[in-house]
Amino acid sequence: MEPLVLFILVVVVALGFDFTNGFHDTANAMATSIATGALKPKVAVTLSAILNLVGAFLSVEVALTVTNAVVKIQDSSGAPDPALLTDGGSGLLLIVLAGLAGGIVWNLLTWLLGLPSSSSHALFGGLIGATIAGLGFAGVNWAGDGSKLDGVLGKVILPGLMSPVVAGVVAAIGTWLVFRIIGRLLGPATERGFRIGQIGSASLVSLAHGTNDAQKTMGVITLALIAAGFWNDTESVPLWVKLACALAISLGTYLGGWRIIRTVGKGLVEISTPQGMAAEASSAAVILASSHLGFALSTTHVATGSILGSGVGRPGATVRWRVAARMLIAWCITLPAAALVGALMWGIGHLIGGMAGGIAVVLVLLAFAVFMFWRSRRSAVGAHNVNDKWDDTPARPQPANV
Amino acid sequence: MFPLFLDAAWKVLLAAVVLGAGLPALFAVGVRSFALAGAGSGPLTDDDGRAIAVSAPTSGGSTGLRILGVVCVVLVLAAVAVGLTVIIAGGFGKAVSFENVFPMIVDK
């Protein structure tokens, strides 16, 4: 009974995380197209949602070993660590549940502040915290065995430092070249062409996002299935898991994280269509090149780095470095903050114990979520005001002028 | 760890500069060609609506510009097709190999 209830809670919370992952990352692909008016806000999020859905189904490869990047609760085939299954899987399920809850809390808080932080860092952070609390520091895969890029250092921290810089450099070069080539022709005669280019490149980013991010949740749910004894195949993911994850991320994307879209599209750089195209092309190229070369990185870091780069590359463009600095701080603390919440959640669950512990974790999570949603209503950002003029004085989204 | 990291990082940077900056530039050449080729049919204006003094191309020049534009756009589309193949192949446990210059789908 206990593992079954915990398992159900893990599935629900995992899908909840996938949903926040969706709306948190809509901005990565679509913020520039919305800001330049290449796409109407609702059209942009719909397009992105469809491409995320398609992307999630395109990834048939098993992402079962997703947690192996940062923690040691599975072996290399994806099977759960037998030492954690002695109590019918409850020990492992509680770690995963607390980790997911930590990721969600951080995703919601950064959404409330309109900050584009990495959903993968939030998930990994939550799992790391819950694992440290449950198994101690030795349970964390800090740097792998050194033979390849692995562990918290190789798969999270180093790529996190490098990817926004690379994306920014590429976007700056691209933007500079585009403006050099177009010269004084910038304007009505070239606008339509760049709009098409911008929409095309943004669509590629959405598709790549769906293939990468939905897989992570599929892996986590399948791990929980195996731990609870409902599944024993480490080579495939059950169809219902794939379906549920694809729908969750796509629904989240459709909802649109308007607060974050606003920051990314309007807050960082006053962006024009050619800049938007250069930024999205840079994001798509960096994401595809690194996944091709087996290099893990966060779509969010790449996308925001690209947009900053497109501001640097256009002579005379304004980059709001204050907004960028806030964002940078959020990136640096995402992992430890989500870890702290994950550890606290594990503590709550462990203290109360068993089934009631798992339920308590979910109730605390729900309370947080409801509070943050209620708080967000005070200064609602939606499709109607996402493109309003950015006011620099208070560095957060402005109340709706309705 | 760090040598491995630097090795991966510069490869990503190189590939991303070629594709992520090169393709938008190529696309811009295409857009520029079409805009100039169209200059014969009406005056070009800049962002502020001021007329840009561009001499209208001769009909031969106009055709040349259009061909250049088409070539640029086709090259960009071909690169996007390769990009899509990389995404889709990755999802099916395959990889796209560029060993023979021409992209080929191989097992991962």
Short mmCIF file of C-alpha atoms in Angstrom, two decimals:
data_model
loop_
_atom_site.label_atom_id
_atom_site.label_comp_id
_atom_site.label_asym_id
_atom_site.label_seq_id
_atom_site.Cartn_x
_atom_site.Cartn_y
_atom_site.Cartn_z
CA MET A 1 0.00 0.00 0.00
CA GLU A 2 2.66 2.48 1.04
CA PRO A 3 4.81 2.16 -2.11
CA LEU A 4 1.67 2.33 -4.27
CA VAL A 5 0.52 5.61 -2.71
CA LEU A 6 4.03 7.08 -2.88
CA PHE A 7 4.28 5.95 -6.48
CA ILE A 8 1.01 7.68 -7.41
CA LEU A 9 2.21 10.84 -5.68
CA VAL A 10 5.51 10.70 -7.61
CA VAL A 11 3.65 10.38 -10.93
CA VAL A 12 1.35 13.31 -10.16
CA VAL A 13 4.19 15.53 -8.92
CA ALA A 14 6.44 14.51 -11.84
CA LEU A 15 3.74 15.52 -14.32
CA GLY A 16 3.33 18.73 -12.35
CA PHE A 17 7.04 19.38 -12.74
CA ASP A 18 6.81 18.66 -16.47
CA PHE A 19 3.98 21.19 -16.68
CA THR A 20 6.04 23.91 -14.94
CA ASN A 21 8.94 22.95 -17.21
CA GLY A 22 6.66 23.71 -20.15
CA PHE A 23 5.51 27.18 -19.17
CA HIS A 24 8.87 28.12 -17.67
CA ASP A 25 10.55 27.50 -21.01
CA THR A 26 8.02 28.87 -23.49
CA ALA A 27 10.09 32.05 -23.48
CA ASN A 28 13.22 30.27 -24.70
CA ALA A 29 11.78 29.72 -28.14
CA MET A 30 9.01 32.26 -28.44
CA ALA A 31 9.87 35.40 -26.44
CA THR A 32 11.69 37.06 -29.33
CA SER A 33 8.97 36.30 -31.87
CA ILE A 34 6.36 37.71 -29.50
CA ALA A 35 8.43 40.81 -28.71
CA THR A 36 9.06 41.67 -32.37
CA GLY A 37 5.47 40.99 -33.33
CA ALA A 38 6.47 38.27 -35.80
CA LEU A 39 3.82 36.14 -34.12
CA LYS A 40 0.78 37.10 -32.06
CA PRO A 41 1.32 35.95 -28.44
CA LYS A 42 -1.41 33.28 -28.54
CA VAL A 43 -0.27 31.99 -31.92
CA ALA A 44 3.32 31.76 -30.68
CA VAL A 45 2.49 29.70 -27.59
CA THR A 46 0.17 27.44 -29.59
CA LEU A 47 2.87 26.80 -32.19
CA SER A 48 5.41 26.13 -29.47
CA ALA A 49 3.03 23.78 -27.63
CA ILE A 50 2.39 21.73 -30.78
CA LEU A 51 6.11 21.50 -31.55
CA ASN A 52 6.86 20.45 -27.97
CA LEU A 53 4.20 17.75 -28.24
CA VAL A 54 5.65 16.50 -31.51
CA GLY A 55 9.16 16.73 -30.06
CA ALA A 56 8.21 14.67 -27.02
CA PHE A 57 6.99 11.86 -29.25
CA LEU A 58 10.02 12.07 -31.49
CA SER A 59 12.23 10.96 -28.65
CA VAL A 60 11.79 7.23 -28.45
CA GLU A 61 15.20 6.69 -26.95
CA VAL A 62 14.98 5.70 -23.30
CA ALA A 63 16.00 8.48 -20.95
CA LEU A 64 15.84 6.19 -17.96
CA THR A 65 19.27 7.07 -16.64
CA VAL A 66 18.50 10.77 -16.34
CA THR A 67 19.16 10.95 -12.58
CA ASN A 68 22.54 9.24 -13.00
CA ALA A 69 23.99 12.55 -14.10
CA VAL A 70 23.80 13.90 -10.56
CA VAL A 71 22.86 11.24 -7.99
CA LYS A 72 23.51 7.55 -7.36
CA ILE A 73 20.09 5.98 -6.97
CA GLN A 74 20.21 3.90 -10.17
CA ASP A 75 22.80 1.68 -11.80
CA SER A 76 24.10 2.35 -15.30
CA SER A 77 21.35 0.27 -16.94
CA GLY A 78 18.71 2.41 -15.23
CA ALA A 79 17.62 -0.14 -12.64
CA PRO A 80 17.13 1.35 -9.16
CA ASP A 81 19.83 0.78 -6.55
CA PRO A 82 18.74 -2.47 -4.79
CA ALA A 83 19.81 -1.03 -1.41
CA LEU A 84 17.01 1.51 -1.77
CA LEU A 85 14.35 -1.10 -2.53
CA THR A 86 14.48 -3.06 0.73
CA ASP A 87 11.35 -1.31 1.99
CA GLY A 88 9.35 -1.99 -1.16
CA GLY A 89 10.80 1.05 -2.92
CA SER A 90 9.52 3.67 -0.48
CA GLY A 91 13.01 5.02 0.28
CA LEU A 92 13.77 5.74 -3.35
CA LEU A 93 10.28 7.04 -4.06
CA LEU A 94 10.51 9.55 -1.22
CA ILE A 95 13.84 10.88 -2.53
CA VAL A 96 12.41 11.30 -6.01
CA LEU A 97 9.21 12.88 -4.67
CA ALA A 98 11.08 15.38 -2.51
CA GLY A 99 13.48 16.17 -5.36
CA LEU A 100 10.64 16.88 -7.78
CA ALA A 101 8.89 19.02 -5.17
CA GLY A 102 12.10 21.06 -4.72
CA GLY A 103 12.33 21.59 -8.48
CA ILE A 104 8.70 22.73 -8.70
CA VAL A 105 8.98 25.21 -5.81
CA TRP A 106 12.02 26.85 -7.39
CA ASN A 107 10.40 26.90 -10.84
CA LEU A 108 7.30 28.60 -9.44
CA LEU A 109 9.27 31.14 -7.41
CA THR A 110 11.43 32.17 -10.38
CA TRP A 111 8.31 32.33 -12.55
CA LEU A 112 6.70 34.65 -10.00
CA LEU A 113 9.77 36.89 -10.21
CA GLY A 114 9.75 36.63 -14.01
CA LEU A 115 13.23 35.11 -14.06
CA PRO A 116 14.22 32.62 -16.75
CA SER A 117 16.04 29.99 -14.69
CA SER A 118 16.87 26.52 -15.90
CA SER A 119 14.25 23.83 -15.28
CA SER A 120 16.86 21.10 -15.56
CA HIS A 121 18.99 22.78 -12.90
CA ALA A 122 15.90 23.01 -10.69
CA LEU A 123 15.16 19.29 -11.17
CA PHE A 124 18.76 18.25 -10.63
CA GLY A 125 19.07 20.59 -7.64
CA GLY A 126 15.96 19.13 -6.01
CA LEU A 127 17.20 15.57 -6.56
CA ILE A 128 20.67 16.42 -5.21
CA GLY A 129 19.19 17.98 -2.06
CA ALA A 130 16.81 15.09 -1.41
CA THR A 131 19.64 12.62 -1.99
CA ILE A 132 22.03 14.41 0.37
CA ALA A 133 19.30 14.45 3.02
CA GLY A 134 18.41 10.81 2.46
CA LEU A 135 21.74 9.15 1.65
CA GLY A 136 24.40 11.68 2.62
CA PHE A 137 26.96 13.45 0.45
CA ALA A 138 28.29 10.16 -0.89
CA GLY A 139 24.97 9.62 -2.66
CA VAL A 140 25.70 12.47 -5.03
CA ASN A 141 27.61 11.94 -8.26
CA TRP A 142 29.83 15.02 -7.94
CA ALA A 143 32.19 14.53 -10.86
CA GLY A 144 31.81 10.98 -12.18
CA ASP A 145 35.01 8.94 -12.41
CA GLY A 146 36.83 11.58 -14.45
CA SER A 147 36.92 9.51 -17.66
CA LYS A 148 34.14 11.56 -19.25
CA LEU A 149 32.13 14.67 -18.55
CA ASP A 150 29.84 13.45 -15.81
CA GLY A 151 28.35 14.32 -12.46
CA VAL A 152 27.26 17.64 -11.04
CA LEU A 153 30.47 19.30 -12.21
CA GLY A 154 30.65 17.86 -15.73
CA LYS A 155 26.96 17.75 -16.62
CA VAL A 156 25.54 20.73 -14.77
CA ILE A 157 28.03 23.32 -13.55
CA LEU A 158 30.59 23.47 -16.38
CA PRO A 159 28.01 23.44 -19.20
CA GLY A 160 25.98 25.98 -17.22
CA LEU A 161 28.95 28.34 -17.17
CA MET A 162 29.91 27.77 -20.77
CA SER A 163 26.65 27.55 -22.74
CA PRO A 164 25.31 31.11 -22.27
CA VAL A 165 28.72 32.52 -23.19
CA VAL A 166 28.99 30.43 -26.35
CA ALA A 167 25.40 31.21 -27.34
CA GLY A 168 25.97 34.92 -26.67
CA VAL A 169 29.16 35.03 -28.75
CA VAL A 170 27.50 33.20 -31.64
CA ALA A 171 24.41 35.43 -31.55
CA ALA A 172 26.55 38.57 -31.36
CA ILE A 173 28.56 37.52 -34.42
CA GLY A 174 25.38 36.54 -36.26
CA THR A 175 23.61 39.79 -35.42
CA TRP A 176 26.61 41.89 -36.40
CA LEU A 177 26.92 40.08 -39.76
CA VAL A 178 23.20 40.40 -40.50
CA PHE A 179 23.19 44.15 -39.83
CA ARG A 180 26.34 44.61 -41.89
CA ILE A 181 24.82 42.73 -44.82
CA ILE A 182 21.45 44.47 -44.68
CA GLY A 183 22.87 47.92 -44.02
CA ARG A 184 20.37 50.62 -44.83
CA LEU A 185 17.91 48.17 -46.34
CA LEU A 186 16.72 47.44 -42.80
CA GLY A 187 13.02 48.18 -42.79
CA PRO A 188 9.86 47.31 -44.68
CA ALA A 189 11.66 45.76 -47.67
CA THR A 190 13.41 43.16 -45.52
CA GLU A 191 11.08 42.82 -42.52
CA ARG A 192 8.98 40.01 -43.98
CA GLY A 193 11.98 37.85 -44.84
CA PHE A 194 13.41 38.15 -41.36
CA ARG A 195 10.05 37.38 -39.78
CA ILE A 196 9.92 34.11 -41.67
CA GLY A 197 13.50 33.37 -40.62
CA GLN A 198 12.70 34.21 -37.03
CA ILE A 199 9.62 31.99 -36.88
CA GLY A 200 11.49 29.12 -38.54
CA SER A 201 14.46 29.26 -36.20
CA ALA A 202 12.20 29.64 -33.13
CA SER A 203 10.26 26.56 -34.23
CA LEU A 204 13.47 24.54 -34.34
CA VAL A 205 14.24 25.60 -30.75
CA SER A 206 10.73 24.50 -29.63
CA LEU A 207 11.09 21.12 -31.28
CA ALA A 208 14.52 20.52 -29.77
CA HIS A 209 13.11 21.52 -26.38
CA GLY A 210 10.32 18.95 -26.62
CA THR A 211 12.71 16.14 -27.52
CA ASN A 212 15.09 16.99 -24.67
CA ASP A 213 12.99 18.05 -21.71
CA ALA A 214 9.92 15.78 -21.84
CA GLN A 215 12.32 12.84 -21.80
CA LYS A 216 13.63 13.77 -18.38
CA THR A 217 10.23 13.40 -16.74
CA MET A 218 9.57 10.18 -18.66
CA GLY A 219 12.80 8.82 -17.20
CA VAL A 220 11.88 9.84 -13.66
CA ILE A 221 8.39 8.29 -13.83
CA THR A 222 9.74 5.06 -15.32
CA LEU A 223 12.32 4.90 -12.53
CA ALA A 224 9.47 5.23 -10.01
CA LEU A 225 7.52 2.48 -11.83
CA ILE A 226 10.46 0.11 -11.55
CA ALA A 227 11.09 1.02 -7.91
CA ALA A 228 7.46 0.32 -7.03
CA GLY A 229 7.62 -2.98 -8.91
CA PHE A 230 5.15 -2.13 -11.70
CA TRP A 231 7.61 -2.27 -14.56
CA ASN A 232 10.84 -4.15 -15.10
CA ASP A 233 12.00 -3.21 -18.57
CA THR A 234 14.95 -0.80 -18.57
CA GLU A 235 14.89 -0.67 -22.37
CA SER A 236 11.56 1.05 -22.91
CA VAL A 237 9.13 3.57 -21.47
CA PRO A 238 5.43 2.62 -21.12
CA LEU A 239 3.22 4.36 -23.67
CA TRP A 240 1.00 6.01 -21.08
CA VAL A 241 4.06 7.60 -19.47
CA LYS A 242 5.16 9.03 -22.79
CA LEU A 243 1.66 10.26 -23.57
CA ALA A 244 1.18 11.87 -20.16
CA CYS A 245 4.58 13.61 -20.21
CA ALA A 246 4.13 14.88 -23.75
CA LEU A 247 0.73 16.32 -22.87
CA ALA A 248 1.93 17.85 -19.60
CA ILE A 249 4.85 19.75 -21.14
CA SER A 250 2.78 20.80 -24.09
CA LEU A 251 -0.10 22.08 -21.93
CA GLY A 252 2.40 23.99 -19.82
CA THR A 253 3.90 25.53 -22.92
CA TYR A 254 0.46 26.49 -24.20
CA LEU A 255 -0.37 28.20 -20.92
CA GLY A 256 2.70 30.35 -21.58
CA GLY A 257 4.92 31.64 -18.82
CA TRP A 258 4.03 35.24 -19.68
CA ARG A 259 6.04 36.75 -16.84
CA ILE A 260 9.20 35.10 -18.12
CA ILE A 261 8.35 35.76 -21.78
CA ARG A 262 8.10 39.42 -20.87
CA THR A 263 11.51 39.53 -19.18
CA VAL A 264 13.24 37.60 -21.95
CA GLY A 265 11.52 39.35 -24.86
CA LYS A 266 11.26 42.91 -23.58
CA GLY A 267 13.42 43.20 -20.49
CA LEU A 268 16.87 42.21 -21.65
CA VAL A 269 17.16 43.86 -25.03
CA GLU A 270 14.85 45.98 -27.20
CA ILE A 271 14.83 43.41 -29.93
CA SER A 272 14.21 43.80 -33.66
CA THR A 273 13.27 41.08 -36.12
CA PRO A 274 16.78 40.49 -37.57
CA GLN A 275 18.16 40.30 -34.02
CA GLY A 276 15.42 37.85 -33.08
CA MET A 277 16.30 35.67 -36.03
CA ALA A 278 20.01 35.74 -35.22
CA ALA A 279 19.30 34.93 -31.56
CA GLU A 280 17.03 31.96 -32.30
CA ALA A 281 19.38 30.64 -34.98
CA SER A 282 22.23 30.79 -32.47
CA SER A 283 20.13 28.98 -29.84
CA ALA A 284 19.10 26.27 -32.29
CA ALA A 285 22.69 25.79 -33.48
CA VAL A 286 24.16 25.63 -29.97
CA ILE A 287 21.46 23.22 -28.71
CA LEU A 288 21.75 20.93 -31.72
CA ALA A 289 25.55 21.01 -31.90
CA SER A 290 25.92 20.20 -28.22
CA SER A 291 23.33 17.43 -28.15
CA HIS A 292 25.01 16.01 -31.25
CA LEU A 293 28.36 16.06 -29.43
CA GLY A 294 26.82 14.56 -26.27
CA PHE A 295 27.22 17.73 -24.25
CA ALA A 296 24.47 18.45 -21.70
CA LEU A 297 23.18 21.98 -21.40
CA SER A 298 20.17 24.01 -20.43
CA THR A 299 17.93 25.44 -23.17
CA THR A 300 17.20 28.42 -20.92
CA HIS A 301 20.84 29.41 -20.53
CA VAL A 302 21.40 29.12 -24.26
CA ALA A 303 18.31 31.09 -25.24
CA THR A 304 18.91 33.98 -22.85
CA GLY A 305 22.62 34.06 -23.69
CA SER A 306 21.69 34.33 -27.36
CA ILE A 307 19.32 37.22 -26.76
CA LEU A 308 21.94 39.12 -24.79
CA GLY A 309 24.40 38.44 -27.60
CA SER A 310 21.99 39.83 -30.16
CA GLY A 311 21.92 43.04 -28.11
CA VAL A 312 25.70 43.22 -27.92
CA GLY A 313 26.09 42.51 -31.63
CA ARG A 314 23.84 45.29 -32.86
CA PRO A 315 25.67 48.62 -32.83
CA GLY A 316 23.80 51.08 -30.68
CA ALA A 317 21.39 48.58 -29.11
CA THR A 318 20.59 48.85 -25.41
CA VAL A 319 21.20 45.87 -23.19
CA ARG A 320 19.65 46.12 -19.73
CA TRP A 321 22.53 44.71 -17.76
CA ARG A 322 20.65 45.11 -14.49
CA VAL A 323 18.01 42.67 -15.64
CA ALA A 324 20.75 40.39 -16.95
CA ALA A 325 22.53 40.52 -13.59
CA ARG A 326 19.37 39.54 -11.72
CA MET A 327 18.98 36.65 -14.09
CA LEU A 328 22.58 35.61 -13.63
CA ILE A 329 22.17 35.54 -9.86
CA ALA A 330 19.07 33.36 -10.28
CA TRP A 331 21.08 30.94 -12.42
CA CYS A 332 23.82 30.64 -9.84
CA ILE A 333 21.48 29.94 -6.95
CA THR A 334 18.99 27.70 -8.80
CA LEU A 335 20.84 24.49 -8.05
CA PRO A 336 21.60 25.10 -4.35
CA ALA A 337 18.19 26.67 -3.68
CA ALA A 338 16.28 23.81 -5.27
CA ALA A 339 18.57 21.43 -3.38
CA LEU A 340 17.72 23.12 -0.10
CA VAL A 341 13.98 22.82 -0.77
CA GLY A 342 14.43 19.20 -1.90
CA ALA A 343 16.30 18.40 1.32
CA LEU A 344 13.65 20.11 3.48
CA MET A 345 10.90 18.24 1.66
CA TRP A 346 12.70 14.95 2.25
CA GLY A 347 13.03 15.89 5.91
CA ILE A 348 9.30 16.54 6.21
CA GLY A 349 8.47 13.28 4.48
CA HIS A 350 10.96 11.28 6.51
CA LEU A 351 9.98 12.81 9.86
CA ILE A 352 6.32 11.99 9.41
CA GLY A 353 7.22 8.77 7.68
CA GLY A 354 5.58 6.39 5.27
CA MET A 355 2.48 7.16 3.32
CA ALA A 356 1.54 10.14 5.51
CA GLY A 357 5.02 11.59 4.92
CA GLY A 358 4.57 11.49 1.17
CA ILE A 359 1.14 13.07 1.44
CA ALA A 360 2.55 15.79 3.70
CA VAL A 361 5.23 16.65 1.11
CA VAL A 362 2.58 17.03 -1.56
CA LEU A 363 0.37 19.16 0.71
CA VAL A 364 3.26 21.51 1.53
CA LEU A 365 4.03 21.72 -2.18
CA LEU A 366 0.39 22.51 -2.97
CA ALA A 367 0.30 25.22 -0.32
CA PHE A 368 3.40 26.84 -1.87
CA ALA A 369 1.93 26.61 -5.35
CA VAL A 370 -1.40 28.15 -4.34
CA PHE A 371 0.36 30.94 -2.45
CA MET A 372 2.58 31.79 -5.40
CA PHE A 373 -0.31 31.70 -7.84
CA TRP A 374 -2.31 34.00 -5.57
CA ARG A 375 0.68 36.33 -5.23
CA SER A 376 1.09 36.41 -9.03
CA ARG A 377 -2.46 37.73 -9.47
CA ARG A 378 -1.43 41.04 -7.90
CA SER A 379 0.56 41.89 -11.01
CA ALA A 380 -0.81 39.58 -13.63
CA VAL A 381 1.09 39.30 -16.90
CA GLY A 382 -0.70 37.72 -19.84
CA ALA A 383 -0.99 37.80 -23.61
CA HIS A 384 -2.65 41.24 -23.37
CA ASN A 385 0.22 43.09 -21.70
CA VAL A 386 3.26 40.93 -22.35
CA ASN A 387 4.67 43.47 -24.81
CA ASP A 388 4.01 46.64 -22.81
CA LYS A 389 6.85 49.09 -22.59
CA TRP A 390 9.52 47.91 -20.16
CA ASP A 391 9.85 50.25 -17.20
CA ASP A 392 13.27 49.99 -15.65
CA THR A 393 12.65 51.42 -12.21
CA PRO A 394 11.11 48.43 -10.44
CA ALA A 395 12.84 45.51 -12.04
CA ARG A 396 9.82 43.26 -12.15
CA PRO A 397 6.76 42.90 -14.39
CA GLN A 398 4.41 45.85 -14.23
CA PRO A 399 0.77 45.56 -13.16
CA ALA A 400 -1.72 45.23 -15.97
CA ASN A 401 -3.12 48.54 -17.16
CA VAL A 402 -6.68 47.34 -17.44
CA MET B 1 37.70 16.75 -16.48
CA PHE B 2 38.80 20.21 -17.62
CA PRO B 3 40.66 19.07 -20.76
CA LEU B 4 37.56 17.03 -21.69
CA PHE B 5 35.40 20.03 -21.05
CA LEU B 6 37.51 22.42 -23.12
CA ASP B 7 37.62 19.88 -25.92
CA ALA B 8 33.82 19.65 -26.02
CA ALA B 9 33.36 23.40 -25.56
CA TRP B 10 35.48 24.52 -28.48
CA LYS B 11 33.85 21.97 -30.78
CA VAL B 12 30.41 23.30 -29.82
CA LEU B 13 31.62 26.87 -30.31
CA LEU B 14 33.08 26.12 -33.73
CA ALA B 15 30.00 24.28 -35.01
CA ALA B 16 27.69 26.90 -33.53
CA VAL B 17 29.56 29.83 -35.08
CA VAL B 18 29.48 28.24 -38.53
CA LEU B 19 25.80 27.27 -38.30
CA GLY B 20 24.36 29.75 -35.83
CA ALA B 21 26.03 32.85 -37.22
CA GLY B 22 26.85 31.74 -40.76
CA LEU B 23 23.33 30.66 -41.68
CA PRO B 24 21.62 33.88 -40.51
CA ALA B 25 24.24 35.80 -42.48
CA LEU B 26 23.54 33.71 -45.57
CA PHE B 27 19.82 34.22 -45.04
CA ALA B 28 20.41 37.96 -44.77
CA VAL B 29 22.24 37.91 -48.11
CA GLY B 30 19.15 36.22 -49.55
CA VAL B 31 16.76 38.75 -48.03
CA ARG B 32 18.96 41.60 -49.26
CA SER B 33 19.05 40.18 -52.78
CA PHE B 34 15.28 39.91 -52.95
CA ALA B 35 14.87 43.44 -51.58
CA LEU B 36 17.28 44.88 -54.14
CA ALA B 37 15.75 42.85 -56.97
CA GLY B 38 12.38 44.28 -56.01
CA ALA B 39 13.72 47.83 -56.07
CA GLY B 40 12.68 48.13 -59.72
CA SER B 41 9.01 47.89 -58.82
CA GLY B 42 8.96 50.75 -56.30
CA PRO B 43 11.13 52.95 -54.13
CA LEU B 44 12.81 51.34 -51.12
CA THR B 45 12.33 52.98 -47.75
CA ASP B 46 14.28 52.54 -44.57
CA ASP B 47 12.97 52.00 -41.07
CA ASP B 48 11.83 55.61 -40.71
CA GLY B 49 10.07 55.65 -44.05
CA ARG B 50 12.79 57.72 -45.78
CA ALA B 51 13.56 56.72 -49.34
CA ILE B 52 16.84 54.88 -49.90
CA ALA B 53 18.70 55.86 -53.02
CA VAL B 54 19.24 52.54 -54.75
CA SER B 55 19.44 52.52 -58.51
CA ALA B 56 16.85 50.11 -59.87
CA PRO B 57 18.61 47.02 -61.23
CA THR B 58 18.47 46.23 -64.94
CA SER B 59 16.22 43.30 -65.74
CA GLY B 60 19.28 41.05 -66.09
CA GLY B 61 20.65 42.28 -62.76
CA SER B 62 17.29 41.75 -61.16
CA THR B 63 17.17 38.13 -62.34
CA GLY B 64 20.71 37.58 -61.08
CA LEU B 65 19.78 38.96 -57.68
CA ARG B 66 16.73 36.74 -57.49
CA ILE B 67 18.79 33.66 -58.37
CA LEU B 68 21.32 34.58 -55.68
CA GLY B 69 18.45 35.00 -53.21
CA VAL B 70 16.98 31.61 -54.09
CA VAL B 71 20.38 29.92 -53.76
CA CYS B 72 20.88 31.43 -50.28
CA VAL B 73 17.43 30.42 -49.08
CA VAL B 74 17.80 26.90 -50.47
CA LEU B 75 21.15 26.48 -48.71
CA VAL B 76 19.63 27.65 -45.42
CA LEU B 77 16.67 25.28 -45.86
CA ALA B 78 19.05 22.39 -46.57
CA ALA B 79 20.94 23.16 -43.35
CA VAL B 80 17.66 23.28 -41.43
CA ALA B 81 16.73 19.89 -42.92
CA VAL B 82 20.02 18.49 -41.61
CA GLY B 83 19.28 20.07 -38.22
CA LEU B 84 15.85 18.42 -38.13
CA THR B 85 17.42 15.10 -39.04
CA VAL B 86 19.84 15.47 -36.12
CA ILE B 87 16.93 16.08 -33.71
CA ILE B 88 14.78 13.26 -35.04
CA ALA B 89 17.61 10.74 -35.45
CA GLY B 90 18.75 11.49 -31.88
CA GLY B 91 15.26 10.66 -30.63
CA PHE B 92 15.34 7.29 -32.35
CA GLY B 93 18.71 6.31 -30.94
CA LYS B 94 20.53 7.17 -34.14
CA ALA B 95 23.10 9.83 -34.84
CA VAL B 96 23.94 11.82 -37.93
CA SER B 97 27.51 11.27 -39.05
CA PHE B 98 29.38 13.90 -41.04
CA GLU B 99 32.43 11.71 -41.56
CA ASN B 100 31.85 11.46 -45.28
CA VAL B 101 31.06 15.19 -45.44
CA PHE B 102 27.60 14.31 -46.71
CA PRO B 103 25.38 13.66 -43.65
CA MET B 104 24.47 10.03 -43.05
CA ILE B 105 22.27 8.42 -40.40
CA VAL B 106 24.17 5.88 -38.34
CA ASP B 107 23.63 3.94 -35.10
CA LYS B 108 24.68 5.79 -32.00
#
